[in-house]
Rosetta silent file (secondary structure, phi, psi, omega in degrees, C-alpha in Angstrom):
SEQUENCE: XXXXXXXXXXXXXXXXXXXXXXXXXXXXXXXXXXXXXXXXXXXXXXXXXXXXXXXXXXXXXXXXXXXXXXXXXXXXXXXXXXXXXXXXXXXXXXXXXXXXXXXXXXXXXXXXXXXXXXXXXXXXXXXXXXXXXXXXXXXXXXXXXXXXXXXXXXXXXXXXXXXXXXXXXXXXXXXXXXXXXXXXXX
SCORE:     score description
SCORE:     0.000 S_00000001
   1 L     0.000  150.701 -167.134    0.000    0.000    0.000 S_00000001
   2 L   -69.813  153.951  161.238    1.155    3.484   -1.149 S_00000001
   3 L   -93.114    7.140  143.077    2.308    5.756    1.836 S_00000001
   4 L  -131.677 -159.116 -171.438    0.102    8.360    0.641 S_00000001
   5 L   -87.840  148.561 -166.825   -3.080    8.612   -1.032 S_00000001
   6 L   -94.632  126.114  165.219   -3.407    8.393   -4.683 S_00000001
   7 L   -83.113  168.944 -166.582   -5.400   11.695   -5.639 S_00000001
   8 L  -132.304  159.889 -170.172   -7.899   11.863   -7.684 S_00000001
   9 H   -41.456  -31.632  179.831   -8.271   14.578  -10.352 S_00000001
  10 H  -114.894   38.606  162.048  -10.491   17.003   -8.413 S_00000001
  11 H   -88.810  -16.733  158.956   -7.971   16.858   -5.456 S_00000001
  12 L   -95.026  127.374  162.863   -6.058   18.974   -7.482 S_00000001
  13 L   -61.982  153.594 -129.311   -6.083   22.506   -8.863 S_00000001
  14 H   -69.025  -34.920 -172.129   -7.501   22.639  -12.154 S_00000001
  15 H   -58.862  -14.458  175.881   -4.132   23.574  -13.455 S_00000001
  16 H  -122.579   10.327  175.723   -2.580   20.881  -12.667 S_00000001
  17 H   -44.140  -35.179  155.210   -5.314   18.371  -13.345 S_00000001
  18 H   -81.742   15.279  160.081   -3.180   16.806  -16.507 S_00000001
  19 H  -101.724   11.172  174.788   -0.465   16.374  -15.018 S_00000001
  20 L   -93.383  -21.050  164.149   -1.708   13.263  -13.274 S_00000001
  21 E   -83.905  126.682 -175.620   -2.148   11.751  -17.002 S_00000001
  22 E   -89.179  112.061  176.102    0.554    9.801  -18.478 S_00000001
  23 L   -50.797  -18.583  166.361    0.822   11.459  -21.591 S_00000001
  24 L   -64.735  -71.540  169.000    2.351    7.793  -23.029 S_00000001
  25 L   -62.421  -44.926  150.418   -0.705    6.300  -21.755 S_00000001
  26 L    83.987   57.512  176.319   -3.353    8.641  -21.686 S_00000001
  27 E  -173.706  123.253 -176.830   -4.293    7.443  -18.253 S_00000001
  28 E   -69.400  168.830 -162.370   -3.104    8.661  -14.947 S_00000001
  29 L  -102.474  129.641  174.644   -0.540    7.103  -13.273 S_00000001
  30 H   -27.676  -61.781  173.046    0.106    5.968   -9.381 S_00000001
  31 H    -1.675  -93.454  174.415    2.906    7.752   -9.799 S_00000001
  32 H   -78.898  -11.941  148.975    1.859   11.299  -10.653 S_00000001
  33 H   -89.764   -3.458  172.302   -1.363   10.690   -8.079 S_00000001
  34 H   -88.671  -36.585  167.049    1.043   10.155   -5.132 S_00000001
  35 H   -82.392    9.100  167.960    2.977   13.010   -6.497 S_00000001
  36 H   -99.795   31.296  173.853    0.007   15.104   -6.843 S_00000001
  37 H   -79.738  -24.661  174.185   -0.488   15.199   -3.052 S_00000001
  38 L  -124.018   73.811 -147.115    1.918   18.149   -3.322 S_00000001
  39 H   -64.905  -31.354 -155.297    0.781   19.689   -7.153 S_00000001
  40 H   -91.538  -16.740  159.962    3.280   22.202   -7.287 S_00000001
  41 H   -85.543   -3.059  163.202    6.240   19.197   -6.955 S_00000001
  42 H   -68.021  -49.997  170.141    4.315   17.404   -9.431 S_00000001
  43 H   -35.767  -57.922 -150.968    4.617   20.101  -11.605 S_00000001
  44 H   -69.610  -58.587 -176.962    7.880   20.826  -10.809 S_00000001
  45 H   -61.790  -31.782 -177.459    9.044   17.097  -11.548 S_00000001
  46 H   -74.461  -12.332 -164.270    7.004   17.000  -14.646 S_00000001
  47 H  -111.188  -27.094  141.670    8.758   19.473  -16.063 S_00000001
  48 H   -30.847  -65.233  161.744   12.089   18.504  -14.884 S_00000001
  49 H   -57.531  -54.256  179.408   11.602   15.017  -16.639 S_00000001
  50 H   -43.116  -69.692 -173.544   10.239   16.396  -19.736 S_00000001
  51 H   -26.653 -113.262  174.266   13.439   18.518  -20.103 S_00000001
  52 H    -1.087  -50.332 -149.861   15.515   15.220  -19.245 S_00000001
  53 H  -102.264  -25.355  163.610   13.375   13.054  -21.890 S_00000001
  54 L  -130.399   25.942  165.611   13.963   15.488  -24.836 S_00000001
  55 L  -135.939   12.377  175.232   16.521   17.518  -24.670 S_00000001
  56 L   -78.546   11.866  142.583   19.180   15.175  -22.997 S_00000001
  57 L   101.547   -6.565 -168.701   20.958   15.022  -26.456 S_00000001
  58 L  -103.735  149.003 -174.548   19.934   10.926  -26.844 S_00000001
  59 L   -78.865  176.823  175.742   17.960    9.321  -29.598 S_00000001
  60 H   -43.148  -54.394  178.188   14.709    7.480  -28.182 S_00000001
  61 H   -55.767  -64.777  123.319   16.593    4.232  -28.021 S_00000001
  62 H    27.208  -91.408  160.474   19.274    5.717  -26.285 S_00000001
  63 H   -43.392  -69.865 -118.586   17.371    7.503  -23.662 S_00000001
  64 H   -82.480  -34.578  162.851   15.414    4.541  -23.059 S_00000001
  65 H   -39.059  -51.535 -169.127   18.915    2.120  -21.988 S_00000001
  66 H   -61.081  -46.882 -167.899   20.036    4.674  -19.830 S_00000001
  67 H   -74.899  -35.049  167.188   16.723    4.718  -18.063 S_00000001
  68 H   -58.726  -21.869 -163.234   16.331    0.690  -17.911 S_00000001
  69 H   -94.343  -44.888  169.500   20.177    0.451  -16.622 S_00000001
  70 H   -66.199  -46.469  175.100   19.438    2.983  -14.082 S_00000001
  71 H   -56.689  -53.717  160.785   16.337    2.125  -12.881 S_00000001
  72 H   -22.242  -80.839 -179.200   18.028   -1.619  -12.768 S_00000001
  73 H   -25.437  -36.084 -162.166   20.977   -0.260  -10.880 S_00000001
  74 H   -99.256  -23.583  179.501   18.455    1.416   -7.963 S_00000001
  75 L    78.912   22.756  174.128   16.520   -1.965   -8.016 S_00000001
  76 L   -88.170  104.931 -172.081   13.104    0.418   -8.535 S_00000001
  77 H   -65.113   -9.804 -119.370   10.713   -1.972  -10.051 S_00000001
  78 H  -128.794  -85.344 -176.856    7.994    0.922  -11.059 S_00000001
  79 H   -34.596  -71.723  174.826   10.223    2.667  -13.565 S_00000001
  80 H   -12.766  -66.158 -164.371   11.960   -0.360  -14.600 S_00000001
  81 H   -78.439  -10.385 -174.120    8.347   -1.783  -15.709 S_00000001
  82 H   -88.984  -33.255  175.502    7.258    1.250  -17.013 S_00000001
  83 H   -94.489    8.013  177.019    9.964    1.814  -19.168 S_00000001
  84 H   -65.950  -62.086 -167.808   10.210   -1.605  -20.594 S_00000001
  85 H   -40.799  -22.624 -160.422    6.724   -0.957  -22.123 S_00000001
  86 H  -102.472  -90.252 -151.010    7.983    2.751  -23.736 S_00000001
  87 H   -17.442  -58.243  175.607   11.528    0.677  -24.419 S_00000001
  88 L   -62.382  -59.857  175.148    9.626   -1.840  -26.466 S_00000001
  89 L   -27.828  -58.958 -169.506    7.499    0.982  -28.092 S_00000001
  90 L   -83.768   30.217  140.755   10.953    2.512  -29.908 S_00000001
  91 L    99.965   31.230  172.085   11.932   -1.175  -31.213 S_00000001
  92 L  -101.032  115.480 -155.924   14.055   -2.449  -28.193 S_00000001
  93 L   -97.207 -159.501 -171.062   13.441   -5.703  -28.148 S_00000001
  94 H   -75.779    1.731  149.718   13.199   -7.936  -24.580 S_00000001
  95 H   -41.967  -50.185 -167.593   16.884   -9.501  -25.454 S_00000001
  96 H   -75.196  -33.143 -172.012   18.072   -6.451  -25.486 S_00000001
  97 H   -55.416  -36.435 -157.992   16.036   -5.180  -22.461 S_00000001
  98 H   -87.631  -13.849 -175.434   17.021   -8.289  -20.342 S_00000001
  99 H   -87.463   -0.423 -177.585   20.846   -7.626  -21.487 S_00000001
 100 H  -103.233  -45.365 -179.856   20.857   -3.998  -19.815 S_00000001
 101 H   -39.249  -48.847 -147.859   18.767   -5.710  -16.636 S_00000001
 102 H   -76.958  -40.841 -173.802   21.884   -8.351  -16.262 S_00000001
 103 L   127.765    1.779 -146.698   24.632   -5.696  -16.728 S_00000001
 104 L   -84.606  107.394  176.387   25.714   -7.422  -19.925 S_00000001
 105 L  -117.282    7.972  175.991   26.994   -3.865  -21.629 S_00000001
 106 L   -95.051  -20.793  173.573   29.604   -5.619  -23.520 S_00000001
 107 L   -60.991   12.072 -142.032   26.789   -6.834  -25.586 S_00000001
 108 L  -139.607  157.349  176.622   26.343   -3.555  -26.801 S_00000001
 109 L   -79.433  179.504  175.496   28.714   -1.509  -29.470 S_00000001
 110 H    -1.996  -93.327  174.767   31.042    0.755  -28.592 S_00000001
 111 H   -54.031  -52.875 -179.647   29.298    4.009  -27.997 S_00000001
 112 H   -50.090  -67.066 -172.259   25.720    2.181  -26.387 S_00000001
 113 H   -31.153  -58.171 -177.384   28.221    0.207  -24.195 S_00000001
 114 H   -71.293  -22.567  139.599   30.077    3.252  -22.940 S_00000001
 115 H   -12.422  -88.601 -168.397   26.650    4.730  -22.284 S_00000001
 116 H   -51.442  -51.618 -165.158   25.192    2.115  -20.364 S_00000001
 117 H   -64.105  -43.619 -171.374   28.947    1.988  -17.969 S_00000001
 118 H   -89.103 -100.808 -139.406   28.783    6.424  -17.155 S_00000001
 119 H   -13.854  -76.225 -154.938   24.829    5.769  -16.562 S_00000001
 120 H   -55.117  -47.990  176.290   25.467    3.106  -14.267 S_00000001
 121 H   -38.467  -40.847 -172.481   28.920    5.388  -12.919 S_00000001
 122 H   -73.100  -84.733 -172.478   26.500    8.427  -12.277 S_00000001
 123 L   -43.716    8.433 -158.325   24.139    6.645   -9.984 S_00000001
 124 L  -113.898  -30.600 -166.661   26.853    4.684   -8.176 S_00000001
 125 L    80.203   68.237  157.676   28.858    8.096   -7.686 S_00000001
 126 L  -134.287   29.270  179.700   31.808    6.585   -9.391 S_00000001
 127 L   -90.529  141.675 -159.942   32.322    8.458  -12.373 S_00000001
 128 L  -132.726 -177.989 -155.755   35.928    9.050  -12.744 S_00000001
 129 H   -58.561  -48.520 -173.769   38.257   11.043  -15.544 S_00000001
 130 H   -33.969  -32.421 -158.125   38.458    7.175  -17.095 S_00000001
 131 H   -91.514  -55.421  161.551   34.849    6.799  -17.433 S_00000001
 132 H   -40.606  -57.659  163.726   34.449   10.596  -18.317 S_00000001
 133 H   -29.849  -55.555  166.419   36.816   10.244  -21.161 S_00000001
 134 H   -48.213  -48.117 -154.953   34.828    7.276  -22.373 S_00000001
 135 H  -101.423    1.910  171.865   32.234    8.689  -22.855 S_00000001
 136 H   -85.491   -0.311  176.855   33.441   12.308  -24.120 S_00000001
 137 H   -99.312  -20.293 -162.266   34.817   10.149  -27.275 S_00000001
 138 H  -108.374  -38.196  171.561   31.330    9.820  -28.172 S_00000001
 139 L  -111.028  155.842  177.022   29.091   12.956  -26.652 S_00000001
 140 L   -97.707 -134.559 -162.370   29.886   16.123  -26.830 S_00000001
 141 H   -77.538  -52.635 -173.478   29.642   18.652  -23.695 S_00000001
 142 H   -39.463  -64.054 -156.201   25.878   19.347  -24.156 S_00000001
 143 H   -66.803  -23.099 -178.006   24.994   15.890  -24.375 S_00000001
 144 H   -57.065  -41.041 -165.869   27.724   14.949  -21.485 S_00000001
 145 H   -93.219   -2.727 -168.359   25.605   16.680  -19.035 S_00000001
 146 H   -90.043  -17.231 -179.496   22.319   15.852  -20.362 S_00000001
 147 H   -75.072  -46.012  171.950   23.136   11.889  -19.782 S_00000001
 148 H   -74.242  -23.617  162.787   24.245   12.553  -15.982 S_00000001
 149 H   -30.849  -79.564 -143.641   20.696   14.696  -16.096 S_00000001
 150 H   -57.153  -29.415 -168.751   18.709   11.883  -17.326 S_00000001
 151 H   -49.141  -66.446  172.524   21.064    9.319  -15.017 S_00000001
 152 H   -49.797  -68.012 -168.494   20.480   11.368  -11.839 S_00000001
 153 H   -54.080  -93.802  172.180   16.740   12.349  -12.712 S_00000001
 154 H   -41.132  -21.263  144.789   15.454    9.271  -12.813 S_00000001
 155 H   -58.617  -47.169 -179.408   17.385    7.881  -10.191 S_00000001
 156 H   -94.058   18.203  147.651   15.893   10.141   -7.559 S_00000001
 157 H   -81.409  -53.549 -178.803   12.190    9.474   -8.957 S_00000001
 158 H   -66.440   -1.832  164.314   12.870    6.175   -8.086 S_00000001
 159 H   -94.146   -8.016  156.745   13.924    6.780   -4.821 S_00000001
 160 H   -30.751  -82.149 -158.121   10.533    9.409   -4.637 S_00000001
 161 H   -51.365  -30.934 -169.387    8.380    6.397   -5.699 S_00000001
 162 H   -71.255  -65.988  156.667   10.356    3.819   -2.935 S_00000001
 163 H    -6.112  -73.725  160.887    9.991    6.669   -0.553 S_00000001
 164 H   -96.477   20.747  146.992    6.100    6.758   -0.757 S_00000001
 165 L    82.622   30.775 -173.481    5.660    2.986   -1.648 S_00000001
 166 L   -53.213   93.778 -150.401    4.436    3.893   -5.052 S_00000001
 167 L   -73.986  164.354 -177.166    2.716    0.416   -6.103 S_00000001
 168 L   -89.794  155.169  179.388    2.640   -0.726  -10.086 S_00000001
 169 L  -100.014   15.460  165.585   -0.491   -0.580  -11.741 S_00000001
 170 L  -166.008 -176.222  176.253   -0.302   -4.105  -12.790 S_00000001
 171 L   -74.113  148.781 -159.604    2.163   -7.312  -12.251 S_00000001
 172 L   -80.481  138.699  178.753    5.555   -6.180  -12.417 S_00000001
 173 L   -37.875  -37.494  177.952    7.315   -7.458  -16.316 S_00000001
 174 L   104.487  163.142  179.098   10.680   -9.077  -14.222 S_00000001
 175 L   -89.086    9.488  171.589   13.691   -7.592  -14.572 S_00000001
 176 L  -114.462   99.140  177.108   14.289  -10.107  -17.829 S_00000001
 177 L   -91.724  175.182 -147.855   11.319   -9.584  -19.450 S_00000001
 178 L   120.237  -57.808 -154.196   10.862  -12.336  -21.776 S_00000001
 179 L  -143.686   35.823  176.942   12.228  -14.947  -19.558 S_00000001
 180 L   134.087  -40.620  176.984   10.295  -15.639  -17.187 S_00000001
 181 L    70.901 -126.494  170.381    9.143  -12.631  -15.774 S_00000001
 182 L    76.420  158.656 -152.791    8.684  -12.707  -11.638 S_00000001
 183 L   -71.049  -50.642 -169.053   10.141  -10.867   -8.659 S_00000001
 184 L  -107.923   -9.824  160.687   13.892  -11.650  -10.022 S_00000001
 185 L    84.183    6.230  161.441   13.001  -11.897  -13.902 S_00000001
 186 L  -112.460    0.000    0.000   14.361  -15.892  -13.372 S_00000001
């Protein structure tokens, strides 16, 4: 059970009444009604993430690794499952999804690969000139900071959503989806 109340649409002020609808889905989300107990950090967050989901410098595909490796990394099932579903949308299929779950980033070319390794670096706090370097052969400055954005951002939703016990709105995908599905994706 969530540790606060899921709001409901007229729990809000009118202004911020669509921001409880997942514009992906076109249904609101657990999510964005536990963060609309406070409208103006829903807002706040919503707007934060957009920024982070289209201007962080990454193509769709891109984006959508960093956020499966991170969300992996934090152990937050809520993103994780949420972003399989958008992950799958842009043509990633669950091989690849279950190879970012496992860590397997060697699977991956070059550039994805050095990706996935500074994602994972940013949330861990370990990125170091080596890693920086890596990944500076491939992004430029812009894009350098919009990847520890997106890295970052989405880490501390998922520690929001653990914070208030933000529940999935169905069974969660596994972290292999694919393969089994289940609490450990085996």
């Amino acid at each position: 059970m969530a540790r606060v109340p899921y709001v409901e649409s007229e729990d809000v002020p009118e202004q911020h009444r669509d921001l409880l609808v997942s514009s992906l889905q076109d249904r609101p989300l657990h999510v964005y009604r536990a963060l609309g107990n406070n409208p103006a950090v829903l807002a706040g967050l919503r707007g934060f993430l957009s920024s982070l989901w289209s201007d962080s410098g990454l193509t769709d595909r891109r984006r959508e690794l960093v956020i499966l490796a991170v969300t992996r990394e934090i152990g937050n099932e809520y993103e994780f499952h949420q972003h399989v579903n958008i992950a799958r949308d842009v043509g990633i299929d669950d091989e690849t999804i279950a190879a970012v779950s496992g860590g397997k980033f060697d699977e991956f070319d070059g550039e994805e690969a050095a990706l996935l390794r500074y994602a994972v670096a940013v949330v861990r706090g370990e990125v170091d000139d080596r890693e920086h370097e890596a990944i500076a052969e491939h992004y430029d400055e812009s894009a350098v900071v919009g990847i520890a954005a997106l890295a970052e951002g989405y880490a501390g939703l998922g520690g929001i959503i653990d914070a208030l016990g933000v529940e999935l709105e169905g069974e969660f995908v596994g972290w292999k989806p694919g393969e089994g599905g289940g609490e450990d994706g085996e």
